[in-house]
PDB file of C-alpha atoms in Angstrom:
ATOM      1  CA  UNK A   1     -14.126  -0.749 -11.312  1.00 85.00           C
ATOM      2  CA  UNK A   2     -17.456   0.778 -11.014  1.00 87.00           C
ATOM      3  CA  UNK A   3     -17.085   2.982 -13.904  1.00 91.00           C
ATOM      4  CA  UNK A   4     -16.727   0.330 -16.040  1.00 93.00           C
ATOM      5  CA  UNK A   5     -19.433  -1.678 -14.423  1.00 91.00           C
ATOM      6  CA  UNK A   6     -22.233   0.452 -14.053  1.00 88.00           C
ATOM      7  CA  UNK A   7     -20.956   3.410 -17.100  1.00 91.00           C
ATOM      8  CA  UNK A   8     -19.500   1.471 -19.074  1.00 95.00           C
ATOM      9  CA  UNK A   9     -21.078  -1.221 -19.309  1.00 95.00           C
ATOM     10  CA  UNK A  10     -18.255  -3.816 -18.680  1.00 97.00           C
ATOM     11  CA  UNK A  11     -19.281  -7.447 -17.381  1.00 96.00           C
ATOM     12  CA  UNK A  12     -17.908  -8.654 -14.252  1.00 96.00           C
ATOM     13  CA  UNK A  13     -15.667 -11.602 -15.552  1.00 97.00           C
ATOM     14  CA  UNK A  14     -14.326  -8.923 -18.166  1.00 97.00           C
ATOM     15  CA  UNK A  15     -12.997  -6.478 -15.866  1.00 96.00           C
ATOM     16  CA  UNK A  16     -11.602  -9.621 -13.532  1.00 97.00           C
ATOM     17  CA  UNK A  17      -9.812 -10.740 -16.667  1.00 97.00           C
ATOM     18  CA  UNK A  18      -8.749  -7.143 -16.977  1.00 96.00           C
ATOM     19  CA  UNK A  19      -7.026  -6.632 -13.250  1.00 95.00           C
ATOM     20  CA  UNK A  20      -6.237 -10.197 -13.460  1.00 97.00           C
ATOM     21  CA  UNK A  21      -7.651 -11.653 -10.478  1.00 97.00           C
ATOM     22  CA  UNK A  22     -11.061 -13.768  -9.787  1.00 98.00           C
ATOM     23  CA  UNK A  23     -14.802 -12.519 -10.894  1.00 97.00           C
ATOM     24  CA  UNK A  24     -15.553 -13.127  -7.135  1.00 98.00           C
ATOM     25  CA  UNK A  25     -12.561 -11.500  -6.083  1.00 97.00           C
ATOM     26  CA  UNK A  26     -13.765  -8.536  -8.396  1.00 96.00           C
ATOM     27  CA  UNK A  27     -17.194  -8.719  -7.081  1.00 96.00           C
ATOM     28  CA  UNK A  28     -15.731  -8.341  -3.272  1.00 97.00           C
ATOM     29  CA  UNK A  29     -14.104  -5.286  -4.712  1.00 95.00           C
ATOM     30  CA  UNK A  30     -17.254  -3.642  -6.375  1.00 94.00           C
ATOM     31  CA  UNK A  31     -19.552  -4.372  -3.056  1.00 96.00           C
ATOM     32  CA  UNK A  32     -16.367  -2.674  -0.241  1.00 95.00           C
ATOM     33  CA  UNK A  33     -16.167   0.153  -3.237  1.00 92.00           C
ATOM     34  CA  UNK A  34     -19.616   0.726  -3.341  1.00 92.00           C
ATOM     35  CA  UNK A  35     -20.179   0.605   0.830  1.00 95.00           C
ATOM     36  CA  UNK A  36     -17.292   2.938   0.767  1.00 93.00           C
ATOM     37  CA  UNK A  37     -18.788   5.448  -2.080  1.00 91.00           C
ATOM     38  CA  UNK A  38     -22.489   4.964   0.115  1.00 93.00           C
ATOM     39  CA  UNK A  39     -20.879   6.200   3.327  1.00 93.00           C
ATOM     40  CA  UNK A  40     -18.894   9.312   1.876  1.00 93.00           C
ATOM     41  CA  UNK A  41     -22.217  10.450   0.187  1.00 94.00           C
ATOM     42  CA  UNK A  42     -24.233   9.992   3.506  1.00 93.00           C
ATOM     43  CA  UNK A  43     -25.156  13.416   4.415  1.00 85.00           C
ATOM     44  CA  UNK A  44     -24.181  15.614   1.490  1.00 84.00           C
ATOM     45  CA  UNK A  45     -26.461  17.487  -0.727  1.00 75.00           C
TER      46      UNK A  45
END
């Protein structure tokens, strides 16, 4: 999901069509994915 939202350019209700559930259901996904991706980077360089 966040390849195609922030690389690829897809709109939110497009990849909700796309998994076939809700834009806000997608949007609840993108935020937890992103929190997730923030804490595995913490720390490494």
């Amino acid at each position: 999901m966040i390849v195609l939202r922030l690389m690829e350019g897809w709109k939110m209700a497009d990849i909700a069509t796309a998994l076939g559930i809700s834009t806000r259901a997608a949007e609840k996904h993108q935020a937890r994915g992103l929190a997730h991706l923030v804490e595995r980077l913490r720390g490494w360089r």
